[in-house]
Amino acid sequence: MSNTHPSLGFRGLALATCLFTWLLIGVGGIVTSQGVGMSVPDWPNTYGYNMFYFPLSQWVGGIFWEHSHRLMASLVGLMTLILTIWSHGRSGRSLLRYVILPLSILLTFLVLINAENNTLQHASITGGTGFIALFASFFWPRMKPASKLMRKLCWIALIMVIGQGLLGGLRVTLYKDEIGIIHATLAQLFLVLLVAIVFVSSKRWIGWKAASKDNHTVTNRFSWMMAALCVFVVCQLILGAFMRHEHAGLAVTGFPLAYDQYLWPPTHAEFVNQLNVDRMDHRDFNPVTALHVHVHMLHRSMALILFIAGSLFVGWTLKYLGRQHLLGRLSILWFSLLCLQAFLGVATVWSNKAADIATIHVLIGALTLALGSFMVIAARRSVFLAKEASAMRHREMPSDLIPTPEVAVAKG
């Protein structure tokens, strides 16, 4: 069966899933910034209710944000599942009938046997999912499947979003900050994957221009340098996730000085103990430790390194690709986001870690990584197409015109 380019509906759903994931990261940021991650202490239930039956009248305070985060995550999971099935074209009918339906029947059976409370609520969700899947299978469009690459990306996304849901649940049931850090990091990588799906599903993917002969080497170097910067951004986001989930964002309260030090503040036990005694913020945060101070300062140092490396990278890109080149313009936008992100980091400290500023800081960080990843994929696509075009020209060239090693040596 031949493949077809994804339809407008598929591309729209992919873009919507990407945008909702970015917003979901923002809602997760609010939950962490306000320290309300345990406002709903049970999972997968919400105060004993099936989460989809939780009364609106009880959506108050921190419960509103934590419960909204769970529902948005469920929506993103559903959208990812639909994308995965859709990528298989007409074969999606079989997936709905012979995979989703049996799974829903099995889950309903397990619910009826094991559920202690609100059994009908849970069974209606699991059983209803199977009924909807069966009904949808009769009307599923009879189209050709998407490319093998697209199907693989969608399946990876589905596995990741399921893993994200389980990590989010374990963060609540086990009450482990370490799980929250992994959960936050995986969310960023999931967003990057969705950016790839959006790009591969777009018409631009097919019509993307190959790197010109003059720019081939430059574009190749651009992709690897941008990839290295993205790795640095991921490391920075991991440090940020550690600070947020350990509530170490104010382990160092001043900027640009760090407790009157230009470089690194002291971290001996007496100094750290005095920090905890002198804290003016009485919110329920963990005591500051030497590790918190080190991670906070490492986060600042990484930000400075990224700023310097980013500025050099943009200068190099504009020199060799020019401002008119798409990658040149995108590099300027990326560096602008990086500068905004640095300012928001400073503002977070100056504002005593105001929840709104800290959340915007998270959102811009995710956007910086997403744009950088898109630039890497776009550059690699240009290089790949250039190599493919060169190989095709070589195959089509008459054999008597292809230079042999002897001829090349003679010319030399």
Tab-separated table of C-alpha atoms in Angstrom:
chain	number	residue	atom	x	y	z
A	1	MET	CA	0.000	0.000	0.000
A	2	SER	CA	1.485	3.362	-0.994
A	3	ASN	CA	1.665	6.234	1.460
A	4	THR	CA	0.025	9.615	1.192
A	5	HIS	CA	0.877	12.996	2.625
A	6	PRO	CA	-1.133	13.715	5.803
A	7	SER	CA	-4.438	15.476	5.292
A	8	LEU	CA	-5.291	18.987	6.427
A	9	GLY	CA	-7.221	17.527	9.366
A	10	PHE	CA	-4.242	15.477	10.509
A	11	ARG	CA	-1.929	18.475	10.245
A	12	GLY	CA	-4.396	20.598	12.194
A	13	LEU	CA	-4.673	17.994	14.950
A	14	ALA	CA	-0.879	17.672	15.137
A	15	LEU	CA	-0.518	21.445	15.512
A	16	ALA	CA	-3.303	21.586	18.120
A	17	THR	CA	-1.662	18.765	20.102
A	18	CYS	CA	1.625	20.665	20.039
A	19	LEU	CA	0.001	23.900	21.247
A	20	PHE	CA	-1.995	22.141	23.984
A	21	THR	CA	1.176	20.414	25.171
A	22	TRP	CA	2.926	23.771	25.460
A	23	LEU	CA	-0.021	25.131	27.463
A	24	LEU	CA	-0.018	21.966	29.566
A	25	ILE	CA	3.615	22.640	30.458
A	26	GLY	CA	2.492	26.110	31.541
A	27	VAL	CA	-0.275	24.733	33.763
A	28	GLY	CA	2.230	22.296	35.244
A	29	GLY	CA	4.462	25.286	35.907
A	30	ILE	CA	1.662	27.017	37.795
A	31	VAL	CA	1.076	23.875	39.866
A	32	THR	CA	4.742	23.699	40.842
A	33	SER	CA	5.205	27.456	41.325
A	34	GLN	CA	2.261	27.629	43.699
A	35	GLY	CA	3.246	24.401	45.451
A	36	VAL	CA	-0.173	22.812	44.887
A	37	GLY	CA	0.954	19.545	43.306
A	38	MET	CA	-0.461	17.596	46.247
A	39	SER	CA	-3.767	19.493	46.390
A	40	VAL	CA	-5.296	16.314	44.985
A	41	PRO	CA	-3.619	13.587	47.061
A	42	ASP	CA	-4.958	10.532	45.216
A	43	TRP	CA	-4.436	9.187	41.687
A	44	PRO	CA	-5.921	8.230	39.250
A	45	ASN	CA	-8.970	9.319	41.227
A	46	THR	CA	-9.701	12.841	42.402
A	47	TYR	CA	-10.821	12.689	46.038
A	48	GLY	CA	-12.377	9.291	45.355
A	49	TYR	CA	-14.213	10.410	42.214
A	50	ASN	CA	-13.292	9.323	38.746
A	51	MET	CA	-11.446	12.440	37.574
A	52	PHE	CA	-13.959	13.058	34.786
A	53	TYR	CA	-16.836	13.088	37.311
A	54	PHE	CA	-15.251	15.401	39.865
A	55	PRO	CA	-17.871	18.079	40.790
A	56	LEU	CA	-17.239	21.576	39.448
A	57	SER	CA	-18.227	23.033	42.813
A	58	GLN	CA	-15.057	21.562	44.325
A	59	TRP	CA	-12.677	23.072	41.758
A	60	VAL	CA	-11.276	25.653	44.182
A	61	GLY	CA	-7.815	26.939	45.083
A	62	GLY	CA	-4.945	24.599	44.340
A	63	ILE	CA	-7.378	21.799	43.498
A	64	PHE	CA	-8.453	23.780	40.419
A	65	TRP	CA	-4.922	23.916	39.006
A	66	GLU	CA	-3.909	20.350	39.822
A	67	HIS	CA	-7.176	18.883	38.536
A	68	SER	CA	-7.044	21.060	35.407
A	69	HIS	CA	-3.509	19.820	34.817
A	70	ARG	CA	-4.720	16.219	34.934
A	71	LEU	CA	-7.637	16.841	32.591
A	72	MET	CA	-5.452	18.712	30.094
A	73	ALA	CA	-2.955	15.856	30.219
A	74	SER	CA	-5.779	13.408	29.480
A	75	LEU	CA	-6.839	15.541	26.511
A	76	VAL	CA	-3.284	15.632	25.130
A	77	GLY	CA	-3.093	11.865	25.565
A	78	LEU	CA	-6.356	11.400	23.668
A	79	MET	CA	-5.201	13.698	20.866
A	80	THR	CA	-1.932	11.768	20.597
A	81	LEU	CA	-3.829	8.468	20.422
A	82	ILE	CA	-6.038	9.799	17.623
A	83	LEU	CA	-2.949	11.033	15.751
A	84	THR	CA	-1.361	7.590	16.024
A	85	ILE	CA	-4.447	5.792	14.737
A	86	TRP	CA	-4.963	8.406	12.024
A	87	SER	CA	-1.401	7.924	10.774
A	88	HIS	CA	-2.326	4.346	9.790
A	89	GLY	CA	-5.058	5.496	7.428
A	90	ARG	CA	-7.745	2.928	6.711
A	91	SER	CA	-5.911	0.418	8.909
A	92	GLY	CA	-7.022	2.598	11.797
A	93	ARG	CA	-10.357	0.775	11.627
A	94	SER	CA	-8.611	-2.437	12.637
A	95	LEU	CA	-6.767	-0.690	15.460
A	96	LEU	CA	-10.044	0.671	16.814
A	97	ARG	CA	-11.855	-2.668	16.587
A	98	TYR	CA	-9.150	-5.139	17.522
A	99	VAL	CA	-6.902	-3.152	19.866
A	100	ILE	CA	-8.773	-0.255	21.503
A	101	LEU	CA	-12.093	-2.115	21.910
A	102	PRO	CA	-10.590	-5.277	23.510
A	103	LEU	CA	-8.438	-3.153	25.816
A	104	SER	CA	-11.457	-1.150	26.962
A	105	ILE	CA	-13.416	-4.362	27.586
A	106	LEU	CA	-10.523	-5.771	29.620
A	107	LEU	CA	-10.185	-2.570	31.643
A	108	THR	CA	-13.931	-2.473	32.283
A	109	PHE	CA	-13.813	-6.076	33.517
A	110	LEU	CA	-10.916	-5.279	35.857
A	111	VAL	CA	-12.727	-2.191	37.146
A	112	LEU	CA	-15.886	-4.153	37.919
A	113	ILE	CA	-13.862	-6.732	39.837
A	114	ASN	CA	-11.402	-4.529	41.713
A	115	ALA	CA	-12.884	-1.032	42.100
A	116	GLU	CA	-13.977	-0.320	45.664
A	117	ASN	CA	-15.669	3.052	45.147
A	118	ASN	CA	-17.567	4.707	42.304
A	119	THR	CA	-17.413	1.542	40.226
A	120	LEU	CA	-20.021	2.734	37.737
A	121	GLN	CA	-18.136	5.983	37.158
A	122	HIS	CA	-14.957	4.146	36.225
A	123	ALA	CA	-16.758	1.492	34.179
A	124	SER	CA	-18.666	4.122	32.219
A	125	ILE	CA	-15.385	5.752	31.141
A	126	THR	CA	-13.571	2.549	30.181
A	127	GLY	CA	-16.633	0.945	28.613
A	128	GLY	CA	-17.687	4.160	26.915
A	129	THR	CA	-14.243	4.445	25.333
A	130	GLY	CA	-14.670	1.019	23.772
A	131	PHE	CA	-18.142	1.865	22.473
A	132	ILE	CA	-16.890	5.107	20.914
A	133	ALA	CA	-13.958	3.236	19.327
A	134	LEU	CA	-16.299	0.645	17.811
A	135	PHE	CA	-18.682	3.318	16.544
A	136	ALA	CA	-15.842	5.384	15.072
A	137	SER	CA	-14.409	2.364	13.259
A	138	PHE	CA	-17.429	2.259	10.928
A	139	PHE	CA	-16.899	5.870	9.861
A	140	TRP	CA	-13.108	6.007	9.911
A	141	PRO	CA	-11.866	7.513	6.630
A	142	ARG	CA	-10.578	5.037	4.046
A	143	MET	CA	-7.359	6.841	3.255
A	144	LYS	CA	-3.829	5.695	2.639
A	145	PRO	CA	-1.451	5.543	5.605
A	146	ALA	CA	1.070	8.256	6.308
A	147	SER	CA	4.766	7.671	5.727
A	148	LYS	CA	6.661	5.115	7.775
A	149	LEU	CA	8.550	7.949	9.467
A	150	MET	CA	5.309	9.631	10.510
A	151	ARG	CA	3.864	6.415	11.901
A	152	LYS	CA	7.022	5.791	13.936
A	153	LEU	CA	6.996	9.324	15.328
A	154	CYS	CA	3.346	8.996	16.341
A	155	TRP	CA	3.931	5.683	18.116
A	156	ILE	CA	6.909	7.115	19.988
A	157	ALA	CA	4.754	10.094	20.984
A	158	LEU	CA	1.998	7.769	22.225
A	159	ILE	CA	4.453	5.756	24.320
A	160	MET	CA	5.923	8.963	25.735
A	161	VAL	CA	2.560	10.469	26.663
A	162	ILE	CA	1.504	7.244	28.400
A	163	GLY	CA	4.797	7.257	30.283
A	164	GLN	CA	4.223	10.896	31.195
A	165	GLY	CA	0.827	10.068	32.640
A	166	LEU	CA	2.276	7.258	34.743
A	167	LEU	CA	5.119	9.470	35.976
A	168	GLY	CA	2.635	12.179	36.926
A	169	GLY	CA	0.629	9.638	38.891
A	170	LEU	CA	3.694	8.189	40.609
A	171	ARG	CA	4.777	11.701	41.570
A	172	VAL	CA	1.545	11.945	43.574
A	173	THR	CA	1.337	8.423	44.993
A	174	LEU	CA	5.028	8.144	45.942
A	175	TYR	CA	5.478	11.855	46.731
A	176	LYS	CA	8.946	11.942	45.176
A	177	ASP	CA	10.448	15.193	43.886
A	178	GLU	CA	12.877	13.160	41.775
A	179	ILE	CA	9.966	11.784	39.758
A	180	GLY	CA	8.672	15.317	39.266
A	181	ILE	CA	12.031	16.355	37.790
A	182	ILE	CA	11.937	13.462	35.299
A	183	HIS	CA	8.290	14.268	34.562
A	184	ALA	CA	9.121	17.906	33.790
A	185	THR	CA	12.089	16.994	31.583
A	186	LEU	CA	10.166	14.390	29.602
A	187	ALA	CA	7.431	16.969	28.962
A	188	GLN	CA	9.980	19.175	27.186
A	189	LEU	CA	11.216	16.272	25.051
A	190	PHE	CA	7.634	15.313	24.224
A	191	LEU	CA	7.041	18.849	22.966
A	192	VAL	CA	10.139	18.560	20.749
A	193	LEU	CA	8.781	15.318	19.296
A	194	LEU	CA	5.450	16.977	18.538
A	195	VAL	CA	7.290	19.820	16.790
A	196	ALA	CA	8.920	17.173	14.595
A	197	ILE	CA	5.521	15.604	13.855
A	198	VAL	CA	4.051	18.988	12.909
A	199	PHE	CA	6.962	19.707	10.571
A	200	VAL	CA	7.024	16.264	8.940
A	201	SER	CA	3.251	16.401	8.394
A	202	SER	CA	3.380	19.856	6.798
A	203	LYS	CA	3.524	20.601	3.086
A	204	ARG	CA	6.805	22.394	3.717
A	205	TRP	CA	8.410	19.038	4.531
A	206	ILE	CA	7.808	17.840	0.971
A	207	GLY	CA	8.637	21.171	-0.642
A	208	TRP	CA	11.590	22.003	1.598
A	209	LYS	CA	14.536	23.411	-0.328
A	210	ALA	CA	17.790	21.524	-0.438
A	211	ALA	CA	20.878	23.342	0.746
A	212	SER	CA	22.613	25.009	-2.176
A	213	LYS	CA	26.047	23.841	-3.253
A	214	ASP	CA	27.608	26.940	-1.711
A	215	ASN	CA	25.710	26.600	1.603
A	216	HIS	CA	25.826	22.812	2.003
A	217	THR	CA	28.809	22.743	4.356
A	218	VAL	CA	27.602	25.798	6.275
A	219	THR	CA	24.112	24.318	6.736
A	220	ASN	CA	25.613	21.053	7.940
A	221	ARG	CA	27.746	22.880	10.511
A	222	PHE	CA	24.754	25.011	11.484
A	223	SER	CA	22.719	21.906	12.307
A	224	TRP	CA	25.390	20.420	14.559
A	225	MET	CA	26.077	23.683	16.376
A	226	MET	CA	22.360	24.254	16.937
A	227	ALA	CA	22.005	20.665	18.155
A	228	ALA	CA	24.794	21.261	20.676
A	229	LEU	CA	23.048	24.418	21.889
A	230	CYS	CA	19.794	22.460	22.253
A	231	VAL	CA	21.607	19.909	24.424
A	232	PHE	CA	22.792	22.794	26.619
A	233	VAL	CA	19.212	24.104	26.769
A	234	VAL	CA	17.954	20.666	27.858
A	235	CYS	CA	20.604	20.545	30.598
A	236	GLN	CA	19.541	24.024	31.680
A	237	LEU	CA	15.895	22.946	31.765
A	238	ILE	CA	16.818	19.930	33.897
A	239	LEU	CA	18.581	22.225	36.364
A	240	GLY	CA	15.531	24.480	36.335
A	241	ALA	CA	13.240	21.511	36.974
A	242	PHE	CA	15.405	20.478	39.916
A	243	MET	CA	15.232	23.976	41.379
A	244	ARG	CA	11.471	24.194	40.924
A	245	HIS	CA	10.615	20.787	42.372
A	246	GLU	CA	13.100	21.171	45.214
A	247	HIS	CA	11.860	24.764	45.717
A	248	ALA	CA	15.450	25.968	45.385
A	249	GLY	CA	14.651	28.899	43.110
A	250	LEU	CA	15.430	31.283	45.961
A	251	ALA	CA	18.390	29.382	47.375
A	252	VAL	CA	20.329	32.470	46.264
A	253	THR	CA	18.173	35.571	46.663
A	254	GLY	CA	20.255	38.330	45.103
A	255	PHE	CA	21.273	39.263	41.579
A	256	PRO	CA	23.765	39.974	40.104
A	257	LEU	CA	25.618	39.370	43.378
A	258	ALA	CA	25.154	36.104	45.239
A	259	TYR	CA	25.098	36.940	48.952
A	260	ASP	CA	27.557	39.787	48.279
A	261	GLN	CA	29.834	37.479	46.288
A	262	TYR	CA	30.679	38.094	42.640
A	263	LEU	CA	31.285	34.451	41.803
A	264	TRP	CA	30.161	31.718	44.203
A	265	PRO	CA	28.653	32.120	47.676
A	266	PRO	CA	29.909	30.051	50.617
A	267	THR	CA	28.132	26.746	51.226
A	268	HIS	CA	29.549	25.571	54.547
A	269	ALA	CA	27.074	24.281	57.118
A	270	GLU	CA	27.104	27.373	59.333
A	271	PHE	CA	26.324	29.695	56.410
A	272	VAL	CA	23.529	27.464	55.074
A	273	ASN	CA	21.951	27.131	58.516
A	274	GLN	CA	21.944	30.907	58.875
A	275	LEU	CA	20.236	31.188	55.458
A	276	ASN	CA	17.352	29.071	56.712
A	277	VAL	CA	17.087	31.094	59.918
A	278	ASP	CA	16.983	34.397	58.011
A	279	ARG	CA	14.474	33.334	55.347
A	280	MET	CA	11.682	35.862	54.971
A	281	ASP	CA	9.461	33.580	52.869
A	282	HIS	CA	7.416	31.370	55.167
A	283	ARG	CA	5.731	29.322	52.464
A	284	ASP	CA	6.047	25.560	52.964
A	285	PHE	CA	9.376	25.140	51.121
A	286	ASN	CA	12.156	22.678	51.798
A	287	PRO	CA	15.092	23.969	53.867
A	288	VAL	CA	17.920	25.341	51.729
A	289	THR	CA	20.884	22.969	51.424
A	290	ALA	CA	24.382	23.388	50.019
A	291	LEU	CA	23.267	21.328	47.005
A	292	HIS	CA	20.454	23.811	46.333
A	293	VAL	CA	22.926	26.703	46.332
A	294	HIS	CA	25.309	24.869	43.998
A	295	VAL	CA	22.530	23.942	41.549
A	296	HIS	CA	21.160	27.483	41.607
A	297	MET	CA	24.582	28.945	40.821
A	298	LEU	CA	25.199	26.311	38.155
A	299	HIS	CA	21.883	27.337	36.577
A	300	ARG	CA	23.073	30.961	36.472
A	301	SER	CA	26.454	29.931	35.064
A	302	MET	CA	24.818	27.830	32.347
A	303	ALA	CA	22.625	30.787	31.431
A	304	LEU	CA	25.724	32.947	30.956
A	305	ILE	CA	27.426	30.254	28.870
A	306	LEU	CA	24.314	29.881	26.720
A	307	PHE	CA	24.092	33.635	26.207
A	308	ILE	CA	27.716	33.879	25.070
A	309	ALA	CA	27.527	30.752	22.899
A	310	GLY	CA	24.188	31.855	21.449
A	311	SER	CA	25.475	35.298	20.522
A	312	LEU	CA	28.546	33.798	18.818
A	313	PHE	CA	26.342	31.297	16.996
A	314	VAL	CA	23.989	33.980	15.675
A	315	GLY	CA	26.934	36.084	14.550
A	316	TRP	CA	28.410	33.111	12.713
A	317	THR	CA	25.048	32.265	11.104
A	318	LEU	CA	24.470	35.803	9.855
A	319	LYS	CA	28.007	35.959	8.488
A	320	TYR	CA	27.777	32.764	6.442
A	321	LEU	CA	24.037	32.405	5.713
A	322	GLY	CA	22.924	36.018	5.877
A	323	ARG	CA	19.901	37.747	7.342
A	324	GLN	CA	17.716	36.861	4.330
A	325	HIS	CA	18.166	33.117	4.800
A	326	LEU	CA	15.337	31.464	6.759
A	327	LEU	CA	17.768	29.873	9.203
A	328	GLY	CA	19.383	33.268	9.698
A	329	ARG	CA	16.066	34.878	10.615
A	330	LEU	CA	15.113	31.970	12.860
A	331	SER	CA	18.458	32.165	14.656
A	332	ILE	CA	17.750	35.820	15.497
A	333	LEU	CA	14.314	34.846	16.847
A	334	TRP	CA	15.836	31.999	18.854
A	335	PHE	CA	18.446	34.272	20.401
A	336	SER	CA	15.734	36.820	21.226
A	337	LEU	CA	13.854	34.112	23.133
A	338	LEU	CA	17.086	33.190	24.893
A	339	CYS	CA	17.581	36.803	26.003
A	340	LEU	CA	13.963	37.025	27.167
A	341	GLN	CA	14.435	33.784	29.074
A	342	ALA	CA	17.511	35.177	30.822
A	343	PHE	CA	15.614	38.336	31.802
A	344	LEU	CA	12.718	36.260	33.158
A	345	GLY	CA	15.167	34.227	35.231
A	346	VAL	CA	16.506	37.420	36.791
A	347	ALA	CA	12.957	38.732	37.282
A	348	THR	CA	12.037	35.488	39.046
A	349	VAL	CA	14.722	36.151	41.655
A	350	TRP	CA	13.936	39.865	41.980
A	351	SER	CA	10.196	39.167	42.395
A	352	ASN	CA	10.766	36.598	45.141
A	353	LYS	CA	9.788	33.859	42.666
A	354	ALA	CA	6.372	35.257	41.733
A	355	ALA	CA	4.291	32.391	40.352
A	356	ASP	CA	3.275	34.180	37.151
A	357	ILE	CA	6.829	35.215	36.242
A	358	ALA	CA	8.216	31.770	37.099
A	359	THR	CA	5.559	30.127	34.920
A	360	ILE	CA	6.285	32.396	31.946
A	361	HIS	CA	9.947	31.518	32.489
A	362	VAL	CA	9.028	27.842	32.057
A	363	LEU	CA	6.942	28.514	28.940
A	364	ILE	CA	9.638	30.566	27.205
A	365	GLY	CA	12.208	27.903	28.070
A	366	ALA	CA	10.044	25.269	26.387
A	367	LEU	CA	9.537	27.545	23.383
A	368	THR	CA	13.293	28.135	23.106
A	369	LEU	CA	13.963	24.397	23.016
A	370	ALA	CA	11.120	23.782	20.554
A	371	LEU	CA	12.314	26.455	18.118
A	372	GLY	CA	15.924	25.311	18.383
A	373	SER	CA	14.883	21.724	17.691
A	374	PHE	CA	12.870	22.823	14.667
A	375	MET	CA	15.934	24.632	13.324
A	376	VAL	CA	18.023	21.474	13.715
A	377	ILE	CA	15.430	19.359	11.890
A	378	ALA	CA	15.048	21.954	9.134
A	379	ALA	CA	18.809	22.201	8.600
A	380	ARG	CA	19.240	18.425	8.544
A	381	ARG	CA	16.378	18.197	6.053
A	382	SER	CA	18.154	20.669	3.755
A	383	VAL	CA	21.408	18.714	4.003
A	384	PHE	CA	19.638	15.398	3.358
A	385	LEU	CA	17.846	16.720	0.280
A	386	ALA	CA	21.092	18.170	-1.060
A	387	LYS	CA	22.854	14.823	-0.693
A	388	GLU	CA	19.905	13.019	-2.270
A	389	ALA	CA	19.874	15.415	-5.238
A	390	SER	CA	23.625	15.014	-5.686
A	391	ALA	CA	23.348	11.226	-5.638
A	392	MET	CA	20.508	11.356	-8.166
A	393	ARG	CA	22.545	13.548	-10.521
A	394	HIS	CA	25.431	11.139	-10.186
A	395	ARG	CA	23.205	8.161	-11.071
A	396	GLU	CA	21.738	9.949	-14.084
A	397	MET	CA	25.128	11.068	-15.426
A	398	PRO	CA	26.380	8.924	-18.342
A	399	SER	CA	29.113	6.577	-17.202
A	400	ASP	CA	31.617	7.979	-19.690
A	401	LEU	CA	31.216	11.445	-18.095
A	402	ILE	CA	31.802	10.288	-14.531
A	403	PRO	CA	35.404	11.108	-13.601
A	404	THR	CA	37.488	8.034	-12.812
A	405	PRO	CA	40.287	8.105	-10.242
A	406	GLU	CA	42.862	7.931	-13.046
A	407	VAL	CA	41.350	10.938	-14.808
A	408	ALA	CA	41.184	12.871	-11.556
A	409	VAL	CA	44.868	12.145	-10.893
A	410	ALA	CA	45.806	13.125	-14.452
A	411	LYS	CA	43.935	16.416	-14.105
A	412	GLY	CA	45.650	17.029	-10.844
